[in-house]
């Protein structure tokens, strides 16, 4: 039976690669779009599953702006209105760069399962890769298909950030070039900085005006600064550099030393850069509600071994396993998002690399610096007042601040601040970036 026979009012319809906005479709619908001629895309009638011809798998043609919905996610079943429930929520659009990589291989399935945004929140995933990784992106999409996640309603894949970032509300920027043999840190800053400058411009052009951006690709603090400088129409406060993995590692080490489970550890801050100058803060941290220094009385361990263990944990993992952390990084991205979309427990806080303008800690402005934050669960955050910064912390904070200021000078050509001048004091790059 022809489609026109099924829908009497149907005329001049055609299939599209891209579907309507989420407001046009039920939240539980996959993508299959029927478009009336010269009108906005919409679903014109209901079809039983056996009456819908599945679209063909997207074919890589090497074009620079390739983006497609994928497989079953190109098919929409316009379910009857009575099947909608009161728990229906609007789709959240999430972009992930480096989507064919190891970190994303763990992260995407956590996002699709409902673990991050909640068990009743449907999402769409927009996956950004490269010409070289496009077939791998198709494989990722196939696995997402086969996992049958009911909350995952749409998947698209592409290699152009101007396509992939359109209307997204969350952008998780994971993809970055690893540091090659003999590459200076300044070289990596320049190469990856160009990636994040371009992605910042794309976000500024096409993303939601309130998009939340989490930068994972290293060096993540300065990449975040580059990204936000190239997205002037998006609030600088919406950009985060991922330092949550460092916080999680610090909590682990404190819990092991104190002989308690990690959920007893709170108020842990990572100050500064995601490098070996980072400052894991035991001065303000608590164990079972008590100051850490009252529970762990070994001051030498706290000031020396604790800090070093946190800073070098990634290197220790690589020595054991032969690869950098991927699963724990994905977990920390999940933790970072959940800290923004859920209210912070009373009296606690979390770490995130954020823009320093307006901070009350005496930290230089116009850099991205990890600091203690708390949230009301609306995606926004505020800096925590009244934290203790003693002489021990202040000395170390100044060192990581100086490093970030040097990195900023090194990428001035990418932030619109003139010619670059690299005077990085030493190589403090974390294992896994190398």
Coordinates of C-alpha atoms in Angstrom, one line a residue:
X1 CA 0.0 0.0 0.0
X2 CA 1.4 3.4 -0.9
X3 CA 2.0 6.0 1.7
X4 CA -0.5 8.3 0.1
X5 CA -3.2 5.6 0.6
X6 CA -2.4 5.4 4.3
X7 CA -2.5 9.2 4.7
X8 CA -5.2 10.9 2.6
X9 CA -3.8 14.4 3.2
X10 CA -0.3 13.4 2.3
X11 CA 1.2 15.1 -0.8
X12 CA 4.6 15.6 -2.3
X13 CA 6.5 13.9 0.6
X14 CA 10.1 12.9 0.7
X15 CA 12.6 11.4 3.1
X16 CA 15.2 13.6 4.7
X17 CA 18.5 12.8 6.3
X18 CA 17.8 15.3 9.1
X19 CA 14.6 15.3 11.1
X20 CA 12.5 18.0 12.8
X21 CA 13.3 19.6 16.1
X22 CA 12.5 17.8 19.3
X23 CA 9.5 20.0 19.8
X24 CA 7.9 18.5 16.6
X25 CA 8.2 14.8 17.7
X26 CA 7.3 12.7 20.7
X27 CA 10.3 12.3 23.0
X28 CA 10.3 8.6 22.4
X29 CA 10.4 8.7 18.7
X30 CA 13.4 7.7 16.5
X31 CA 14.2 9.7 13.4
X32 CA 12.2 9.2 10.2
X33 CA 11.0 12.4 8.7
X34 CA 8.1 13.0 6.3
X35 CA 8.2 16.5 4.9
X36 CA 5.3 18.2 3.2
X37 CA 6.5 20.3 0.3
X38 CA 7.6 23.9 1.3
X39 CA 6.7 23.3 4.9
X40 CA 8.6 22.7 8.1
X41 CA 9.5 19.0 8.6
X42 CA 6.9 17.1 10.6
X43 CA 5.4 13.6 10.9
X44 CA 2.2 13.6 9.0
X45 CA 0.7 10.3 10.1
X46 CA 1.2 7.1 12.1
X47 CA 2.7 4.1 10.5
X48 CA 3.0 0.6 11.8
X49 CA 6.6 -0.6 12.0
X50 CA 6.1 -3.1 9.3
X51 CA 5.0 -0.3 6.9
X52 CA 8.1 1.7 7.3
X53 CA 11.0 1.0 4.9
X54 CA 14.3 1.3 6.9
X55 CA 16.7 3.8 5.4
X56 CA 20.0 2.7 4.1
X57 CA 23.2 3.0 6.2
X58 CA 25.0 6.3 5.5
X59 CA 27.8 6.0 3.1
X60 CA 31.1 7.9 3.6
X61 CA 31.7 10.1 0.6
X62 CA 34.6 12.1 1.8
X63 CA 32.7 15.4 1.8
X64 CA 33.8 18.0 4.3
X65 CA 30.4 18.5 5.8
X66 CA 29.2 15.0 6.2
X67 CA 26.6 14.4 8.9
X68 CA 23.8 11.9 9.1
X69 CA 21.4 10.3 11.4
X70 CA 22.3 6.7 11.8
X71 CA 20.5 3.5 11.0
X72 CA 17.5 2.9 13.3
X73 CA 17.8 6.4 14.6
X74 CA 16.7 7.7 11.2
X75 CA 13.3 6.0 11.6
X76 CA 10.4 7.6 13.4
X77 CA 7.4 5.8 14.7
X78 CA 4.8 8.4 15.4
X79 CA 3.1 6.7 18.4
X80 CA -0.4 7.6 19.3
X81 CA -1.0 10.5 21.7
X82 CA -2.5 8.3 24.4
X83 CA 0.8 6.5 24.7
X84 CA 2.5 9.6 25.9
X85 CA 3.1 9.8 29.6
X86 CA 3.4 12.6 32.2
X87 CA 7.1 11.8 32.5
X88 CA 7.7 13.0 28.9
X89 CA 10.6 15.3 28.7
X90 CA 12.1 17.3 25.9
X91 CA 15.2 15.8 24.3
X92 CA 18.6 17.0 25.5
X93 CA 21.0 17.4 22.7
X94 CA 24.6 16.4 23.5
X95 CA 27.6 16.7 21.3
X96 CA 30.7 14.6 21.8
X97 CA 34.0 15.2 20.0
X98 CA 36.5 12.4 19.7
X99 CA 33.5 10.1 19.7
X100 CA 35.4 7.2 18.2
X101 CA 38.1 7.2 20.9
X102 CA 38.5 5.1 24.0
X103 CA 37.2 7.6 26.5
X104 CA 34.0 8.1 24.5
X105 CA 33.7 4.3 24.1
X106 CA 33.0 4.3 27.9
X107 CA 31.2 7.6 28.1
X108 CA 28.6 7.3 25.4
X109 CA 27.0 4.2 26.9
X110 CA 26.7 5.9 30.3
X111 CA 25.0 8.8 28.7
X112 CA 22.6 6.6 26.7
X113 CA 21.7 4.5 29.8
X114 CA 20.2 7.4 31.7
X115 CA 23.0 7.3 34.4
X116 CA 23.9 10.9 33.7
X117 CA 20.8 12.9 33.1
X118 CA 18.3 10.6 34.8
X119 CA 16.1 7.5 34.1
X120 CA 13.3 9.5 32.5
X121 CA 15.3 12.0 30.4
X122 CA 15.6 11.2 26.6
X123 CA 18.7 12.4 24.8
X124 CA 20.1 12.8 21.4
X125 CA 23.8 12.1 20.7
X126 CA 25.7 14.1 18.1
X127 CA 29.1 12.5 17.5
X128 CA 32.0 14.4 16.0
X129 CA 34.9 12.6 14.4
X130 CA 37.2 13.1 11.4
X131 CA 37.6 11.7 7.9
X132 CA 39.9 9.1 9.2
X133 CA 37.6 8.0 12.1
X134 CA 34.3 8.1 10.2
X135 CA 34.0 4.4 9.7
X136 CA 34.8 3.9 13.4
X137 CA 32.0 6.4 14.2
X138 CA 29.6 4.2 12.2
X139 CA 30.7 1.3 14.3
X140 CA 30.0 3.3 17.5
X141 CA 26.5 4.1 16.2
X142 CA 26.0 0.4 15.4
X143 CA 26.8 -0.5 19.0
X144 CA 24.5 2.1 20.3
X145 CA 21.7 0.8 18.1
X146 CA 22.3 -2.8 19.3
X147 CA 22.2 -1.7 23.0
X148 CA 18.5 -0.8 22.7
X149 CA 18.7 2.1 25.1
X150 CA 15.1 3.4 25.4
X151 CA 16.3 6.9 26.3
X152 CA 18.5 7.3 23.3
X153 CA 16.2 8.7 20.6
X154 CA 18.5 10.1 18.1
X155 CA 22.1 9.6 17.0
X156 CA 23.9 11.6 14.3
X157 CA 27.5 11.4 13.2
X158 CA 29.6 13.9 11.3
X159 CA 33.0 15.5 10.8
X160 CA 32.1 19.2 10.6
X161 CA 31.6 20.9 14.0
X162 CA 29.3 23.5 12.4
X163 CA 26.9 20.6 11.6
X164 CA 27.4 18.5 14.7
X165 CA 27.1 21.3 17.2
X166 CA 23.9 22.8 15.9
X167 CA 21.5 23.6 18.8
X168 CA 23.4 21.4 21.3
X169 CA 22.9 22.1 25.0
X170 CA 26.0 20.1 26.1
X171 CA 29.3 19.9 24.3
X172 CA 31.8 17.3 25.6
X173 CA 35.1 18.1 23.8
X174 CA 37.3 15.0 24.2
X175 CA 39.0 14.8 20.9
X176 CA 42.6 16.2 20.8
X177 CA 45.9 15.2 19.3
X178 CA 48.2 13.3 21.7
X179 CA 51.7 14.5 22.3
X180 CA 54.1 12.8 19.8
X181 CA 57.7 11.8 20.3
X182 CA 60.0 14.8 20.6
X183 CA 57.1 17.3 20.6
X184 CA 57.5 20.3 22.9
X185 CA 54.7 21.2 25.1
X186 CA 54.4 24.6 23.3
X187 CA 53.9 22.6 20.0
X188 CA 51.0 20.6 21.5
X189 CA 49.4 23.8 22.9
X190 CA 49.5 25.3 19.4
X191 CA 48.2 22.2 17.5
X192 CA 45.4 21.4 20.0
X193 CA 44.7 25.1 20.5
X194 CA 43.8 25.4 16.8
X195 CA 41.3 22.5 17.2
X196 CA 39.6 24.2 20.1
X197 CA 39.7 27.6 18.5
X198 CA 37.7 26.2 15.6
X199 CA 35.3 24.3 17.8
X200 CA 34.7 27.5 19.9
X201 CA 33.8 29.4 16.7
X202 CA 31.4 26.6 15.7
X203 CA 29.8 26.6 19.1
X204 CA 29.4 30.4 18.9
X205 CA 27.8 30.1 15.5
X206 CA 25.3 27.3 15.9
X207 CA 25.0 25.9 19.5
X208 CA 22.4 26.8 22.1
X209 CA 23.2 30.2 23.6
X210 CA 23.3 28.5 27.0
X211 CA 25.4 25.5 26.0
X212 CA 27.5 23.9 28.7
X213 CA 31.0 23.0 27.5
X214 CA 33.3 20.5 29.2
X215 CA 36.8 20.3 27.7
X216 CA 38.7 17.1 28.2
X217 CA 41.3 17.3 25.5
X218 CA 44.7 18.3 26.9
X219 CA 46.1 20.7 27.9
X220 CA 42.5 21.2 29.0
X221 CA 42.7 24.4 31.0
X222 CA 44.3 26.4 28.2
X223 CA 42.2 24.7 25.6
X224 CA 39.2 25.8 27.5
X225 CA 40.4 29.4 27.5
X226 CA 41.0 29.2 23.8
X227 CA 37.5 27.7 23.2
X228 CA 35.7 30.4 25.3
X229 CA 37.7 33.2 23.7
X230 CA 36.5 32.1 20.3
X231 CA 32.8 31.9 21.5
X232 CA 32.1 35.5 22.7
X233 CA 28.4 35.1 22.5
X234 CA 28.3 32.2 25.0
X235 CA 28.8 33.1 28.7
X236 CA 32.4 32.3 29.7
X237 CA 31.0 30.8 32.9
X238 CA 29.6 28.0 30.8
X239 CA 33.0 26.5 30.0
X240 CA 34.7 23.9 32.2
X241 CA 38.1 22.2 32.0
X242 CA 37.9 18.7 33.4
X243 CA 39.8 18.3 36.7
X244 CA 37.3 16.0 38.3
X245 CA 39.5 12.9 37.7
X246 CA 42.2 14.6 39.7
X247 CA 39.6 15.2 42.5
X248 CA 38.5 11.6 42.4
X249 CA 42.1 10.4 42.7
X250 CA 42.7 12.7 45.6
X251 CA 39.6 11.3 47.4
X252 CA 40.8 7.8 46.8
X253 CA 44.2 8.5 48.3
X254 CA 42.8 10.2 51.4
X255 CA 40.3 7.3 51.9
X256 CA 43.1 4.7 51.6
X257 CA 45.3 6.5 54.1
X258 CA 42.5 7.0 56.6
X259 CA 41.1 3.5 56.2
X260 CA 37.6 4.6 55.3
X261 CA 35.4 4.2 52.2
X262 CA 35.7 7.0 49.7
X263 CA 32.1 8.3 50.4
X264 CA 33.4 9.6 53.7
X265 CA 35.7 12.0 52.0
X266 CA 34.3 15.4 51.1
X267 CA 35.3 19.1 50.3
X268 CA 38.2 18.1 48.2
X269 CA 39.5 20.8 45.8
X270 CA 42.0 20.6 43.0
X271 CA 43.5 24.0 42.5
X272 CA 45.0 25.2 39.3
X273 CA 46.2 23.5 36.2
X274 CA 45.6 19.9 35.0
X275 CA 49.3 19.3 35.2
X276 CA 51.9 18.3 37.7
X277 CA 51.6 21.7 39.2
X278 CA 48.1 21.0 40.3
X279 CA 47.4 21.5 44.0
X280 CA 45.3 18.7 45.7
X281 CA 43.8 20.5 48.8
X282 CA 43.9 18.6 52.1
X283 CA 43.6 21.8 54.1
X284 CA 39.9 22.2 53.5
X285 CA 39.1 18.5 52.8
X286 CA 37.1 16.5 55.3
X287 CA 36.8 12.8 56.3
X288 CA 33.5 11.9 57.9
X289 CA 32.9 15.6 58.5
X290 CA 36.2 16.2 60.3
X291 CA 39.1 18.2 58.9
X292 CA 41.5 15.8 57.2
X293 CA 44.4 17.0 59.4
X294 CA 42.5 15.8 62.5
X295 CA 42.1 12.3 61.0
X296 CA 45.4 11.9 59.2
X297 CA 48.1 13.4 61.5
X298 CA 51.0 12.5 59.2
X299 CA 51.7 16.0 58.0
X300 CA 54.7 14.9 55.9
X301 CA 52.6 12.4 54.0
X302 CA 49.9 15.0 53.4
X303 CA 52.3 17.7 52.1
X304 CA 54.6 15.4 50.1
X305 CA 53.5 11.9 49.2
X306 CA 49.7 12.7 48.9
X307 CA 50.3 15.5 46.5
X308 CA 52.8 13.5 44.4
X309 CA 50.5 10.4 44.3
X310 CA 47.6 12.4 42.9
X311 CA 49.8 14.3 40.4
X312 CA 51.4 11.1 39.1
X313 CA 48.6 8.6 39.4
X314 CA 48.0 8.7 35.6
X315 CA 51.7 7.8 35.0
X316 CA 51.5 4.9 37.5
X317 CA 48.4 3.5 35.7
X318 CA 50.2 3.7 32.4
X319 CA 53.2 1.8 33.8
X320 CA 50.9 -1.0 35.0
X321 CA 48.6 -1.2 32.1
X322 CA 50.4 0.3 29.2
X323 CA 47.7 2.7 28.3
X324 CA 46.3 6.0 29.7
X325 CA 43.1 6.1 31.8
X326 CA 39.9 6.0 29.7
X327 CA 37.2 4.4 31.8
X328 CA 38.0 6.5 34.9
X329 CA 38.2 9.6 32.8
X330 CA 34.7 8.8 31.4
X331 CA 33.4 8.3 35.0
X332 CA 34.9 11.7 36.0
X333 CA 33.1 13.4 33.0
X334 CA 29.9 11.8 34.3
X335 CA 30.6 13.0 37.8
X336 CA 31.3 16.5 36.4
X337 CA 28.0 16.7 34.6
X338 CA 26.0 15.3 37.5
X339 CA 27.5 17.9 39.8
X340 CA 26.0 20.6 37.6
X341 CA 22.6 19.0 37.0
X342 CA 22.0 17.9 40.6
X343 CA 22.2 20.2 43.7
X344 CA 25.5 20.0 45.6
X345 CA 25.0 18.4 49.0
X346 CA 24.9 21.0 51.7
X347 CA 28.3 22.0 52.9
X348 CA 30.2 20.2 50.2
X349 CA 31.6 21.3 46.8
X350 CA 33.3 19.9 43.7
X351 CA 36.3 20.9 41.5
X352 CA 36.1 22.3 38.0
X353 CA 38.4 24.4 35.8
X354 CA 36.5 27.6 35.3
X355 CA 37.0 31.2 34.2
X356 CA 38.7 33.2 36.9
X357 CA 37.1 36.6 36.4
X358 CA 35.4 37.8 39.6
X359 CA 37.0 35.1 41.9
X360 CA 37.7 36.1 45.5
X361 CA 40.7 33.9 46.0
X362 CA 43.3 36.4 44.7
X363 CA 43.9 34.3 41.6
X364 CA 44.8 36.1 38.4
X365 CA 41.9 36.9 36.1
X366 CA 41.4 35.8 32.5
X367 CA 42.6 32.3 32.9
X368 CA 40.9 28.9 33.4
X369 CA 41.8 27.6 36.9
X370 CA 40.4 24.7 38.9
X371 CA 38.6 26.0 41.9
X372 CA 35.9 24.8 44.4
X373 CA 32.3 25.1 43.0
X374 CA 28.8 24.3 44.0
X375 CA 25.6 24.1 42.1
X376 CA 21.8 24.3 42.6
X377 CA 21.4 21.7 40.0
X378 CA 20.4 24.0 37.1
X379 CA 23.6 23.5 35.1
X380 CA 25.1 26.7 36.6
X381 CA 27.6 27.0 39.5
X382 CA 29.0 29.5 42.0
X383 CA 32.4 29.6 43.5
X384 CA 32.5 28.6 47.2
X385 CA 33.3 31.5 49.6
X386 CA 35.2 31.3 52.8
X387 CA 37.7 28.5 52.0
X388 CA 41.0 28.5 53.9
X389 CA 44.1 29.3 51.8
X390 CA 47.0 29.0 54.1
X391 CA 50.7 29.7 53.3
X392 CA 51.2 26.1 52.2
X393 CA 48.4 26.3 49.7
X394 CA 49.1 29.9 48.6
X395 CA 52.7 29.1 47.6
X396 CA 51.6 26.1 45.5
X397 CA 48.7 28.0 44.0
X398 CA 51.0 30.7 42.8
X399 CA 53.2 28.2 41.0
X400 CA 50.3 26.6 39.1
X401 CA 48.9 30.1 38.4
X402 CA 52.3 31.2 36.9
X403 CA 52.2 28.1 34.6
X404 CA 48.7 29.0 33.3
X405 CA 49.7 32.6 32.7
X406 CA 52.7 31.3 30.7
X407 CA 50.5 29.0 28.7
X408 CA 48.1 31.9 28.0
X409 CA 51.0 33.9 26.5
X410 CA 51.9 30.9 24.4
X411 CA 48.5 30.8 22.7
X412 CA 47.9 34.6 22.4
X413 CA 47.5 34.2 18.6
X414 CA 44.6 31.8 19.2
X415 CA 42.7 34.0 21.7
X416 CA 42.9 37.3 19.8
X417 CA 45.5 38.8 22.1
X418 CA 48.4 39.4 19.8
X419 CA 51.5 37.5 19.0
X420 CA 52.4 34.4 21.0
X421 CA 55.4 34.3 23.3
X422 CA 56.3 31.0 24.9
X423 CA 58.3 31.1 28.1
X424 CA 57.0 27.9 29.7
X425 CA 59.1 27.4 32.8
X426 CA 59.4 23.6 32.7
X427 CA 57.7 20.6 31.3
X428 CA 54.9 19.7 33.7
X429 CA 52.7 17.8 31.3
X430 CA 50.9 14.8 32.9
X431 CA 51.4 11.3 31.6
X432 CA 48.9 10.4 29.1
X433 CA 49.4 13.7 27.3
X434 CA 52.7 12.4 26.0

